[in-house]
Amino acid sequence: MPRRFSSKPRLAATRRHFLQGSAAAIAGIALSNCGGVSDVQSSDAGAEPTEDGDAGSAASGASGPLYIYTWADYTDDQLVQRFRDKTGIDVQIDIYDSNETMLAKMQAGGGDNYSVIYPSDYMVTQMIDMGMLTEFDKSRLQGLDQLSPKWESPGYDPDNSHSVPYSWGTTGLIYNSKELSTAPADWTYLWDNKDALSRRMTMLDDVRETLGAVLHSLGYSYNSTDPAELEAAYQRLLELKPALASFKSFGWQDELLGGDLLLAMAFSVEAIPVTLEDDTFQYVIPASGSSVWTDTMVIPTTAPNADAAYEWINFNLNPDVSAETVKRLYFATPNAAAKDMLPEELLSNQDLFPSEELLAKCEGIAPVGDAIELYDRYWTQITSA
């Protein structure tokens, strides 16, 4: 099968990749993505002027650097430098590996210096309910009218009153097509082939994604709050666990490319670069459906530099900026104007932009209220056993 598109892939830094290591590493080691964005990164490096405008032209109200808390690989040096060239605002970036990690830090007061964060859809709802997000002054946002209809008033944040959608994608399975003669068409493939795949497959280290997929495989909602359904999902995942090499949300790429793994549950934004590296590896969204996620840009109520935050959000709403980011980072965009600017090789890629028929079978992850205690209890039992 030919490569899906020709750009050089980037494997080391991914949507859910998190830099781990010593304090020295956290302070200064660069992630190996396009420009080497470190997890604490300044945008001091200069960049050539861009069509977005002259340096400092739009930052009249911003004061001091902009601190951003985001997923790894959601910004790179090129993006940050382009923003600085336009506004004159320096940017510092910290990264997190899960919505729950981000929330815990914000709740503990460790995120008071951040003016922009990137929670996923269900976490936006939760943080709004907790009073942690600023309600936008829509007069200060430019480009909301360019969003695709389904993101004009999403269920997780009606009217985008507290969040701006930044990216979206799916969760599915990536597998070695030379070693596995039959494609994993649906979630049941994991249980039907657990002996052949024993210790050579992984599932995400993510309670909502993995238990959600198991619930879905049983015909239940990703967001079930029924104790009996959650018990059934727990027992089904417990049945599969001996065949799993691990629960892993990042770092599986090298194992898959090296042959240690034959299959991994993965986010589309991580899987696509692997399929570009070697078309032996194929990404599939289970035929019965999966999860579809949206990551957003928000301003926390504790933001010390809301002016710069609005500048950053408006910059990323620019269709040209959004389209170029998609080309480099391989996530789908909710920006209709940006999508219109993408080359056909991206638009026709079913991994990046699945059919509406398939998306109709998918489900967004939503808050589950008090049932999260059951999710967490079962997850702890499974992962610690």
mmCIF file of C-alpha atoms in Angstrom:
data_model
loop_
_atom_site.group_PDB
_atom_site.id
_atom_site.type_symbol
_atom_site.label_atom_id
_atom_site.label_comp_id
_atom_site.label_asym_id
_atom_site.label_seq_id
_atom_site.Cartn_x
_atom_site.Cartn_y
_atom_site.Cartn_z
ATOM 1 C CA MET A 1 0.000 0.000 0.000
ATOM 2 C CA PRO A 2 1.413 3.431 -0.872
ATOM 3 C CA ARG A 3 2.238 5.893 1.835
ATOM 4 C CA ARG A 4 -0.731 8.027 2.770
ATOM 5 C CA PHE A 5 1.133 11.267 2.301
ATOM 6 C CA SER A 6 4.678 12.275 1.711
ATOM 7 C CA SER A 7 5.676 14.421 4.663
ATOM 8 C CA LYS A 8 8.444 13.144 6.897
ATOM 9 C CA PRO A 9 6.886 11.654 10.068
ATOM 10 C CA ARG A 10 7.776 12.514 13.605
ATOM 11 C CA LEU A 11 7.578 9.612 16.020
ATOM 12 C CA ALA A 12 9.163 10.679 19.258
ATOM 13 C CA ALA A 13 6.735 13.327 20.440
ATOM 14 C CA THR A 14 3.059 12.475 20.370
ATOM 15 C CA ARG A 15 -0.297 13.730 21.605
ATOM 16 C CA ARG A 16 -0.055 11.751 24.831
ATOM 17 C CA HIS A 17 3.742 11.588 25.062
ATOM 18 C CA PHE A 18 5.084 12.883 28.358
ATOM 19 C CA LEU A 19 8.716 13.708 29.081
ATOM 20 C CA GLN A 20 9.754 11.718 32.130
ATOM 21 C CA GLY A 21 12.990 11.907 34.035
ATOM 22 C CA SER A 22 14.960 14.002 36.439
ATOM 23 C CA ALA A 23 14.392 17.605 37.373
ATOM 24 C CA ALA A 24 17.253 18.496 35.079
ATOM 25 C CA ALA A 25 15.466 16.805 32.209
ATOM 26 C CA ILE A 26 12.263 18.614 32.992
ATOM 27 C CA ALA A 27 14.120 21.895 33.018
ATOM 28 C CA GLY A 28 15.972 21.557 29.798
ATOM 29 C CA ILE A 29 15.834 18.454 27.650
ATOM 30 C CA ALA A 30 14.156 19.065 24.318
ATOM 31 C CA LEU A 31 11.487 16.774 22.997
ATOM 32 C CA SER A 32 12.457 15.395 19.614
ATOM 33 C CA ASN A 33 9.663 16.829 17.538
ATOM 34 C CA CYS A 34 9.904 19.224 14.610
ATOM 35 C CA GLY A 35 11.728 22.056 16.262
ATOM 36 C CA GLY A 36 12.746 20.451 19.525
ATOM 37 C CA VAL A 37 10.183 22.130 21.754
ATOM 38 C CA SER A 38 11.162 21.463 25.324
ATOM 39 C CA ASP A 39 8.633 20.931 28.040
ATOM 40 C CA VAL A 40 9.658 24.280 29.445
ATOM 41 C CA GLN A 41 10.281 26.325 26.360
ATOM 42 C CA SER A 42 10.870 29.960 25.598
ATOM 43 C CA SER A 43 10.125 31.448 22.225
ATOM 44 C CA ASP A 44 13.063 33.832 22.362
ATOM 45 C CA ALA A 45 14.453 32.514 19.091
ATOM 46 C CA GLY A 46 13.605 34.806 16.197
ATOM 47 C CA ALA A 47 11.736 33.897 13.039
ATOM 48 C CA GLU A 48 11.313 35.374 9.607
ATOM 49 C CA PRO A 49 8.369 37.771 9.254
ATOM 50 C CA THR A 50 5.163 36.002 8.218
ATOM 51 C CA GLU A 51 1.974 37.076 6.533
ATOM 52 C CA ASP A 52 0.259 37.093 9.924
ATOM 53 C CA GLY A 53 1.568 40.583 10.598
ATOM 54 C CA ASP A 54 4.492 42.542 11.961
ATOM 55 C CA ALA A 55 6.052 41.754 15.306
ATOM 56 C CA GLY A 56 4.138 43.283 18.181
ATOM 57 C CA SER A 57 1.238 44.395 15.986
ATOM 58 C CA ALA A 58 -1.500 42.696 18.008
ATOM 59 C CA ALA A 59 -0.158 42.483 21.537
ATOM 60 C CA SER A 60 -1.134 45.918 22.745
ATOM 61 C CA GLY A 61 -2.713 44.685 25.974
ATOM 62 C CA ALA A 62 -0.441 41.747 26.744
ATOM 63 C CA SER A 63 2.187 42.084 29.434
ATOM 64 C CA GLY A 64 4.921 39.564 30.209
ATOM 65 C CA PRO A 65 5.413 36.038 28.876
ATOM 66 C CA LEU A 66 2.575 33.665 28.081
ATOM 67 C CA TYR A 67 2.662 30.396 30.022
ATOM 68 C CA ILE A 68 0.868 27.501 28.330
ATOM 69 C CA TYR A 69 0.037 24.055 29.732
ATOM 70 C CA THR A 70 -0.614 21.561 26.941
ATOM 71 C CA TRP A 71 -0.162 18.112 25.474
ATOM 72 C CA ALA A 72 3.241 17.294 24.064
ATOM 73 C CA ASP A 73 3.455 17.842 20.325
ATOM 74 C CA TYR A 74 0.663 20.413 20.285
ATOM 75 C CA THR A 75 3.131 23.212 19.740
ATOM 76 C CA ASP A 76 6.524 23.271 18.085
ATOM 77 C CA ASP A 77 9.281 25.826 17.602
ATOM 78 C CA GLN A 78 7.920 26.900 14.245
ATOM 79 C CA LEU A 79 4.499 27.698 15.671
ATOM 80 C CA VAL A 80 5.893 29.481 18.728
ATOM 81 C CA GLN A 81 8.385 31.514 16.743
ATOM 82 C CA ARG A 82 5.713 32.549 14.264
ATOM 83 C CA PHE A 83 3.532 33.740 17.141
ATOM 84 C CA ARG A 84 6.378 35.707 18.701
ATOM 85 C CA ASP A 85 7.217 37.296 15.377
ATOM 86 C CA LYS A 86 3.618 38.470 15.054
ATOM 87 C CA THR A 87 3.052 39.659 18.613
ATOM 88 C CA GLY A 88 6.386 40.069 20.357
ATOM 89 C CA ILE A 89 5.097 37.860 23.186
ATOM 90 C CA ASP A 90 7.457 35.273 24.664
ATOM 91 C CA VAL A 91 5.995 31.821 25.301
ATOM 92 C CA GLN A 92 6.808 29.237 27.960
ATOM 93 C CA ILE A 93 5.345 25.733 27.539
ATOM 94 C CA ASP A 94 4.832 22.948 30.070
ATOM 95 C CA ILE A 95 3.371 19.595 29.056
ATOM 96 C CA TYR A 96 1.142 17.000 30.696
ATOM 97 C CA ASP A 97 0.314 13.386 29.901
ATOM 98 C CA SER A 98 -3.370 13.230 30.833
ATOM 99 C CA ASN A 99 -6.353 15.416 31.589
ATOM 100 C CA GLU A 100 -6.340 14.098 35.124
ATOM 101 C CA THR A 101 -2.699 15.109 35.643
ATOM 102 C CA MET A 102 -3.493 18.594 34.413
ATOM 103 C CA LEU A 103 -6.592 18.906 36.606
ATOM 104 C CA ALA A 104 -4.758 17.721 39.718
ATOM 105 C CA LYS A 105 -2.016 20.292 39.203
ATOM 106 C CA MET A 106 -4.509 23.094 38.612
ATOM 107 C CA GLN A 107 -6.502 22.117 41.700
ATOM 108 C CA ALA A 108 -3.360 22.003 43.817
ATOM 109 C CA GLY A 109 -2.461 25.551 42.850
ATOM 110 C CA GLY A 110 0.511 24.504 40.754
ATOM 111 C CA GLY A 111 -0.905 26.007 37.598
ATOM 112 C CA ASP A 112 -1.523 29.581 38.628
ATOM 113 C CA ASN A 113 1.028 30.866 36.113
ATOM 114 C CA TYR A 114 -0.755 29.320 33.100
ATOM 115 C CA SER A 115 -2.916 31.530 30.918
ATOM 116 C CA VAL A 116 -3.828 28.894 28.304
ATOM 117 C CA ILE A 117 -4.441 25.183 28.820
ATOM 118 C CA TYR A 118 -5.670 22.449 26.464
ATOM 119 C CA PRO A 119 -8.251 20.206 28.176
ATOM 120 C CA SER A 120 -10.173 17.567 26.246
ATOM 121 C CA ASP A 121 -13.916 17.825 25.705
ATOM 122 C CA TYR A 122 -15.165 15.971 28.775
ATOM 123 C CA MET A 123 -12.658 17.758 30.988
ATOM 124 C CA VAL A 124 -13.904 21.129 29.726
ATOM 125 C CA THR A 125 -17.372 20.284 31.048
ATOM 126 C CA GLN A 126 -15.935 19.207 34.366
ATOM 127 C CA MET A 127 -13.780 22.312 34.753
ATOM 128 C CA ILE A 128 -16.687 24.606 33.867
ATOM 129 C CA ASP A 129 -18.776 22.933 36.564
ATOM 130 C CA MET A 130 -15.900 23.463 39.002
ATOM 131 C CA GLY A 131 -15.684 27.147 38.156
ATOM 132 C CA MET A 132 -12.126 26.859 36.854
ATOM 133 C CA LEU A 133 -12.547 28.345 33.362
ATOM 134 C CA THR A 134 -13.023 31.939 32.249
ATOM 135 C CA GLU A 135 -16.120 32.694 30.223
ATOM 136 C CA PHE A 136 -14.919 34.231 26.978
ATOM 137 C CA ASP A 137 -15.507 37.804 25.953
ATOM 138 C CA LYS A 138 -16.557 36.844 22.426
ATOM 139 C CA SER A 139 -15.770 40.359 21.183
ATOM 140 C CA ARG A 140 -12.110 39.513 21.712
ATOM 141 C CA LEU A 141 -12.153 36.294 19.687
ATOM 142 C CA GLN A 142 -11.583 36.309 15.950
ATOM 143 C CA GLY A 143 -12.418 33.312 13.782
ATOM 144 C CA LEU A 144 -15.109 31.405 15.646
ATOM 145 C CA ASP A 145 -17.314 31.813 12.585
ATOM 146 C CA GLN A 146 -14.849 29.642 10.654
ATOM 147 C CA LEU A 147 -15.501 26.521 12.741
ATOM 148 C CA SER A 148 -17.229 23.520 11.198
ATOM 149 C CA PRO A 149 -20.927 23.324 12.146
ATOM 150 C CA LYS A 150 -20.499 20.433 14.582
ATOM 151 C CA TRP A 151 -18.111 22.561 16.663
ATOM 152 C CA GLU A 152 -20.167 25.745 16.648
ATOM 153 C CA SER A 153 -22.000 24.672 19.803
ATOM 154 C CA PRO A 154 -20.573 21.354 21.020
ATOM 155 C CA GLY A 155 -22.317 19.399 23.729
ATOM 156 C CA TYR A 156 -19.397 19.643 26.118
ATOM 157 C CA ASP A 157 -19.492 23.482 25.987
ATOM 158 C CA PRO A 158 -22.600 24.921 24.302
ATOM 159 C CA ASP A 159 -21.844 28.020 22.246
ATOM 160 C CA ASN A 160 -18.113 27.600 23.000
ATOM 161 C CA SER A 161 -18.609 29.921 25.950
ATOM 162 C CA HIS A 162 -15.485 28.702 27.779
ATOM 163 C CA SER A 163 -13.421 26.830 25.175
ATOM 164 C CA VAL A 164 -12.261 26.965 21.567
ATOM 165 C CA PRO A 165 -11.834 23.611 19.771
ATOM 166 C CA TYR A 166 -8.258 23.142 18.629
ATOM 167 C CA SER A 167 -8.024 19.611 17.282
ATOM 168 C CA TRP A 168 -9.942 16.370 17.034
ATOM 169 C CA GLY A 169 -9.255 12.749 16.279
ATOM 170 C CA THR A 170 -10.185 9.165 17.012
ATOM 171 C CA THR A 171 -8.978 6.248 19.062
ATOM 172 C CA GLY A 172 -8.339 2.968 17.299
ATOM 173 C CA LEU A 173 -5.942 0.105 16.698
ATOM 174 C CA ILE A 174 -2.628 0.153 14.850
ATOM 175 C CA TYR A 175 -1.229 -3.203 13.785
ATOM 176 C CA ASN A 176 1.510 -4.951 11.814
ATOM 177 C CA SER A 177 -0.191 -5.977 8.577
ATOM 178 C CA LYS A 178 2.615 -8.351 7.546
ATOM 179 C CA GLU A 179 2.454 -10.340 10.761
ATOM 180 C CA LEU A 180 -1.322 -10.318 11.204
ATOM 181 C CA SER A 181 -3.065 -11.829 8.205
ATOM 182 C CA THR A 182 -6.468 -10.602 9.372
ATOM 183 C CA ALA A 183 -7.035 -6.944 10.160
ATOM 184 C CA PRO A 184 -8.477 -6.100 13.584
ATOM 185 C CA ALA A 185 -11.831 -4.982 12.227
ATOM 186 C CA ASP A 186 -13.451 -4.483 15.619
ATOM 187 C CA TRP A 187 -12.738 -4.509 19.349
ATOM 188 C CA THR A 188 -13.755 -8.169 19.672
ATOM 189 C CA TYR A 189 -10.634 -9.045 17.655
ATOM 190 C CA LEU A 190 -8.551 -8.569 20.808
ATOM 191 C CA TRP A 191 -10.414 -11.259 22.725
ATOM 192 C CA ASP A 192 -10.827 -13.580 19.733
ATOM 193 C CA ASN A 193 -7.058 -13.510 19.080
ATOM 194 C CA LYS A 194 -5.688 -13.061 22.567
ATOM 195 C CA ASP A 195 -3.632 -16.262 22.429
ATOM 196 C CA ALA A 196 -1.921 -15.348 19.161
ATOM 197 C CA LEU A 197 -1.335 -11.796 20.399
ATOM 198 C CA SER A 198 -0.307 -12.768 23.904
ATOM 199 C CA ARG A 199 2.132 -10.214 25.371
ATOM 200 C CA ARG A 200 2.394 -8.510 21.983
ATOM 201 C CA MET A 201 -0.403 -5.961 22.250
ATOM 202 C CA THR A 202 -1.025 -2.901 24.401
ATOM 203 C CA MET A 203 -4.015 -0.849 25.429
ATOM 204 C CA LEU A 204 -4.025 2.789 26.490
ATOM 205 C CA ASP A 205 -3.064 3.677 30.041
ATOM 206 C CA ASP A 206 -6.226 5.744 30.217
ATOM 207 C CA VAL A 207 -9.152 4.717 32.374
ATOM 208 C CA ARG A 208 -11.873 6.394 30.311
ATOM 209 C CA GLU A 209 -10.535 5.338 26.910
ATOM 210 C CA THR A 210 -9.758 1.728 27.751
ATOM 211 C CA LEU A 211 -12.740 0.939 29.957
ATOM 212 C CA GLY A 212 -14.842 2.881 27.466
ATOM 213 C CA ALA A 213 -13.658 0.667 24.604
ATOM 214 C CA VAL A 214 -14.437 -2.441 26.636
ATOM 215 C CA LEU A 215 -17.881 -1.100 27.472
ATOM 216 C CA HIS A 216 -18.430 -0.397 23.776
ATOM 217 C CA SER A 217 -17.343 -3.935 22.862
ATOM 218 C CA LEU A 218 -20.150 -5.172 25.113
ATOM 219 C CA GLY A 219 -22.696 -2.944 23.420
ATOM 220 C CA TYR A 220 -22.724 -0.298 26.158
ATOM 221 C CA SER A 221 -21.962 3.402 26.095
ATOM 222 C CA TYR A 222 -18.437 4.725 26.589
ATOM 223 C CA ASN A 223 -20.009 6.852 29.291
ATOM 224 C CA SER A 224 -22.005 4.214 31.117
ATOM 225 C CA THR A 225 -22.820 4.893 34.748
ATOM 226 C CA ASP A 226 -24.599 1.558 35.288
ATOM 227 C CA PRO A 227 -22.773 -0.429 38.005
ATOM 228 C CA ALA A 228 -23.693 -3.752 36.378
ATOM 229 C CA GLU A 229 -22.302 -2.643 33.012
ATOM 230 C CA LEU A 230 -19.120 -1.373 34.615
ATOM 231 C CA GLU A 231 -18.726 -4.653 36.486
ATOM 232 C CA ALA A 232 -19.120 -6.548 33.203
ATOM 233 C CA ALA A 233 -16.497 -4.341 31.539
ATOM 234 C CA TYR A 234 -14.125 -4.882 34.441
ATOM 235 C CA GLN A 235 -14.488 -8.661 34.191
ATOM 236 C CA ARG A 236 -14.001 -8.575 30.408
ATOM 237 C CA LEU A 237 -10.841 -6.492 30.664
ATOM 238 C CA LEU A 238 -9.587 -8.725 33.461
ATOM 239 C CA GLU A 239 -9.996 -11.656 31.066
ATOM 240 C CA LEU A 240 -7.828 -9.905 28.477
ATOM 241 C CA LYS A 241 -5.159 -8.566 30.799
ATOM 242 C CA PRO A 242 -2.847 -11.650 30.812
ATOM 243 C CA ALA A 243 -2.479 -11.252 27.035
ATOM 244 C CA LEU A 244 -1.493 -7.574 27.263
ATOM 245 C CA ALA A 245 2.148 -6.549 27.242
ATOM 246 C CA SER A 246 1.179 -3.407 29.131
ATOM 247 C CA PHE A 247 -1.160 -0.489 29.440
ATOM 248 C CA LYS A 248 0.708 2.224 27.598
ATOM 249 C CA SER A 249 -0.362 5.561 26.154
ATOM 250 C CA PHE A 250 3.058 6.550 24.853
ATOM 251 C CA GLY A 251 6.334 4.874 23.974
ATOM 252 C CA TRP A 252 4.692 1.969 22.149
ATOM 253 C CA GLN A 253 5.919 3.177 18.754
ATOM 254 C CA ASP A 254 9.457 1.814 18.999
ATOM 255 C CA GLU A 255 8.162 -1.531 20.239
ATOM 256 C CA LEU A 256 5.754 -1.775 17.324
ATOM 257 C CA LEU A 257 8.347 -0.743 14.741
ATOM 258 C CA GLY A 258 10.887 -3.099 16.306
ATOM 259 C CA GLY A 259 8.554 -6.096 16.180
ATOM 260 C CA ASP A 260 8.023 -6.613 19.903
ATOM 261 C CA LEU A 261 4.406 -5.533 19.524
ATOM 262 C CA LEU A 262 1.979 -6.570 16.832
ATOM 263 C CA LEU A 263 -0.887 -4.310 17.827
ATOM 264 C CA ALA A 264 -1.498 -1.224 19.958
ATOM 265 C CA MET A 265 -4.525 0.760 20.959
ATOM 266 C CA ALA A 266 -3.657 4.321 20.008
ATOM 267 C CA PHE A 267 -4.831 7.835 19.325
ATOM 268 C CA SER A 268 -5.021 8.668 15.633
ATOM 269 C CA VAL A 269 -2.594 11.558 15.986
ATOM 270 C CA GLU A 270 0.046 9.129 17.275
ATOM 271 C CA ALA A 271 -0.724 6.326 14.861
ATOM 272 C CA ILE A 272 -0.591 8.359 11.654
ATOM 273 C CA PRO A 273 3.130 9.211 11.878
ATOM 274 C CA VAL A 274 3.909 5.513 12.383
ATOM 275 C CA THR A 275 1.988 4.576 9.249
ATOM 276 C CA LEU A 276 4.047 7.193 7.430
ATOM 277 C CA GLU A 277 7.278 5.748 8.707
ATOM 278 C CA ASP A 278 6.413 2.272 7.437
ATOM 279 C CA ASP A 279 3.230 1.343 5.600
ATOM 280 C CA THR A 280 3.495 -2.151 7.031
ATOM 281 C CA PHE A 281 1.584 -0.602 9.904
ATOM 282 C CA GLN A 282 -2.075 0.207 9.437
ATOM 283 C CA TYR A 283 -4.484 2.163 11.606
ATOM 284 C CA VAL A 284 -8.120 1.119 11.890
ATOM 285 C CA ILE A 285 -11.103 2.556 13.678
ATOM 286 C CA PRO A 286 -13.167 -0.410 14.916
ATOM 287 C CA ALA A 287 -16.166 -0.956 12.669
ATOM 288 C CA SER A 288 -18.673 -0.724 15.508
ATOM 289 C CA GLY A 289 -17.235 2.638 16.477
ATOM 290 C CA SER A 290 -14.780 4.077 18.936
ATOM 291 C CA SER A 291 -14.202 7.315 20.789
ATOM 292 C CA VAL A 292 -13.842 10.627 19.010
ATOM 293 C CA TRP A 293 -12.088 13.304 21.023
ATOM 294 C CA THR A 294 -11.709 17.068 20.824
ATOM 295 C CA ASP A 295 -8.937 19.019 22.511
ATOM 296 C CA THR A 296 -9.526 22.675 23.215
ATOM 297 C CA MET A 297 -7.918 25.968 24.210
ATOM 298 C CA VAL A 298 -9.215 27.601 27.400
ATOM 299 C CA ILE A 299 -8.274 30.426 29.742
ATOM 300 C CA PRO A 300 -8.286 29.387 33.416
ATOM 301 C CA THR A 301 -9.834 31.787 35.918
ATOM 302 C CA THR A 302 -6.395 32.127 37.526
ATOM 303 C CA ALA A 303 -4.740 33.281 34.276
ATOM 304 C CA PRO A 304 -2.233 36.065 34.965
ATOM 305 C CA ASN A 305 -2.039 37.165 31.302
ATOM 306 C CA ALA A 306 -5.475 36.910 29.706
ATOM 307 C CA ASP A 307 -4.536 39.478 27.061
ATOM 308 C CA ALA A 308 -1.757 37.260 25.732
ATOM 309 C CA ALA A 309 -4.070 34.246 26.013
ATOM 310 C CA TYR A 310 -6.587 35.855 23.669
ATOM 311 C CA GLU A 311 -3.728 36.663 21.278
ATOM 312 C CA TRP A 312 -2.615 33.018 21.274
ATOM 313 C CA ILE A 313 -6.116 31.670 20.713
ATOM 314 C CA ASN A 314 -6.806 34.119 17.889
ATOM 315 C CA PHE A 315 -3.462 33.286 16.315
ATOM 316 C CA ASN A 316 -4.337 29.585 16.291
ATOM 317 C CA LEU A 317 -7.801 30.305 14.876
ATOM 318 C CA ASN A 318 -6.131 31.836 11.826
ATOM 319 C CA PRO A 319 -6.908 29.333 9.007
ATOM 320 C CA ASP A 320 -3.414 29.564 7.568
ATOM 321 C CA VAL A 321 -1.815 28.834 10.937
ATOM 322 C CA SER A 322 -4.261 26.006 11.643
ATOM 323 C CA ALA A 323 -3.718 24.393 8.236
ATOM 324 C CA GLU A 324 0.061 24.509 8.547
ATOM 325 C CA THR A 325 -0.164 22.976 12.028
ATOM 326 C CA VAL A 326 -2.257 20.082 10.673
ATOM 327 C CA LYS A 327 0.354 19.444 7.988
ATOM 328 C CA ARG A 328 3.111 19.194 10.594
ATOM 329 C CA LEU A 329 1.366 17.559 13.530
ATOM 330 C CA TYR A 330 -1.256 15.327 11.845
ATOM 331 C CA PHE A 331 -4.401 15.956 13.838
ATOM 332 C CA ALA A 332 -7.739 16.841 12.292
ATOM 333 C CA THR A 333 -8.895 20.438 12.512
ATOM 334 C CA PRO A 334 -12.345 21.695 13.506
ATOM 335 C CA ASN A 335 -11.582 24.868 11.522
ATOM 336 C CA ALA A 336 -13.529 24.586 8.247
ATOM 337 C CA ALA A 337 -11.597 27.404 6.606
ATOM 338 C CA ALA A 338 -8.314 25.696 7.490
ATOM 339 C CA LYS A 339 -9.545 22.341 6.205
ATOM 340 C CA ASP A 340 -10.292 23.951 2.845
ATOM 341 C CA MET A 341 -6.610 24.868 2.603
ATOM 342 C CA LEU A 342 -5.297 21.324 3.095
ATOM 343 C CA PRO A 343 -3.880 19.275 0.190
ATOM 344 C CA GLU A 344 -5.968 16.447 -1.226
ATOM 345 C CA GLU A 345 -3.568 13.820 0.102
ATOM 346 C CA LEU A 346 -4.539 14.869 3.634
ATOM 347 C CA LEU A 347 -8.221 15.442 2.965
ATOM 348 C CA SER A 348 -8.614 11.995 1.430
ATOM 349 C CA ASN A 349 -6.797 10.226 4.239
ATOM 350 C CA GLN A 350 -9.363 8.139 6.109
ATOM 351 C CA ASP A 351 -7.136 7.848 9.167
ATOM 352 C CA LEU A 352 -7.114 11.617 9.565
ATOM 353 C CA PHE A 353 -10.639 12.391 8.331
ATOM 354 C CA PRO A 354 -12.828 9.269 8.720
ATOM 355 C CA SER A 355 -16.114 8.956 6.873
ATOM 356 C CA GLU A 356 -19.210 10.520 8.405
ATOM 357 C CA GLU A 357 -20.777 7.055 8.394
ATOM 358 C CA LEU A 358 -18.056 5.708 10.657
ATOM 359 C CA LEU A 359 -17.956 8.807 12.850
ATOM 360 C CA ALA A 360 -21.689 8.413 13.445
ATOM 361 C CA LYS A 361 -20.903 5.158 15.264
ATOM 362 C CA CYS A 362 -18.323 6.846 17.485
ATOM 363 C CA GLU A 363 -18.932 8.507 20.811
ATOM 364 C CA GLY A 364 -17.346 11.399 22.663
ATOM 365 C CA ILE A 365 -16.197 10.810 26.214
ATOM 366 C CA ALA A 366 -18.318 12.746 28.704
ATOM 367 C CA PRO A 367 -18.263 13.255 32.483
ATOM 368 C CA VAL A 368 -19.842 10.362 34.392
ATOM 369 C CA GLY A 369 -20.476 12.072 37.708
ATOM 370 C CA ASP A 370 -20.065 9.977 40.827
ATOM 371 C CA ALA A 371 -19.596 6.861 38.690
ATOM 372 C CA ILE A 372 -15.998 7.968 38.149
ATOM 373 C CA GLU A 373 -15.268 6.415 41.543
ATOM 374 C CA LEU A 374 -16.265 3.015 40.131
ATOM 375 C CA TYR A 375 -14.159 3.588 37.020
ATOM 376 C CA ASP A 376 -11.150 4.494 39.152
ATOM 377 C CA ARG A 377 -11.650 1.593 41.539
ATOM 378 C CA TYR A 378 -11.838 -0.982 38.764
ATOM 379 C CA TRP A 379 -8.922 0.634 36.950
ATOM 380 C CA THR A 380 -6.742 0.505 40.050
ATOM 381 C CA GLN A 381 -7.602 -3.153 40.569
ATOM 382 C CA ILE A 382 -6.771 -4.005 36.960
ATOM 383 C CA THR A 383 -3.543 -2.058 36.641
ATOM 384 C CA SER A 384 -2.161 -3.013 40.046
ATOM 385 C CA ALA A 385 -2.977 -6.726 39.868
#
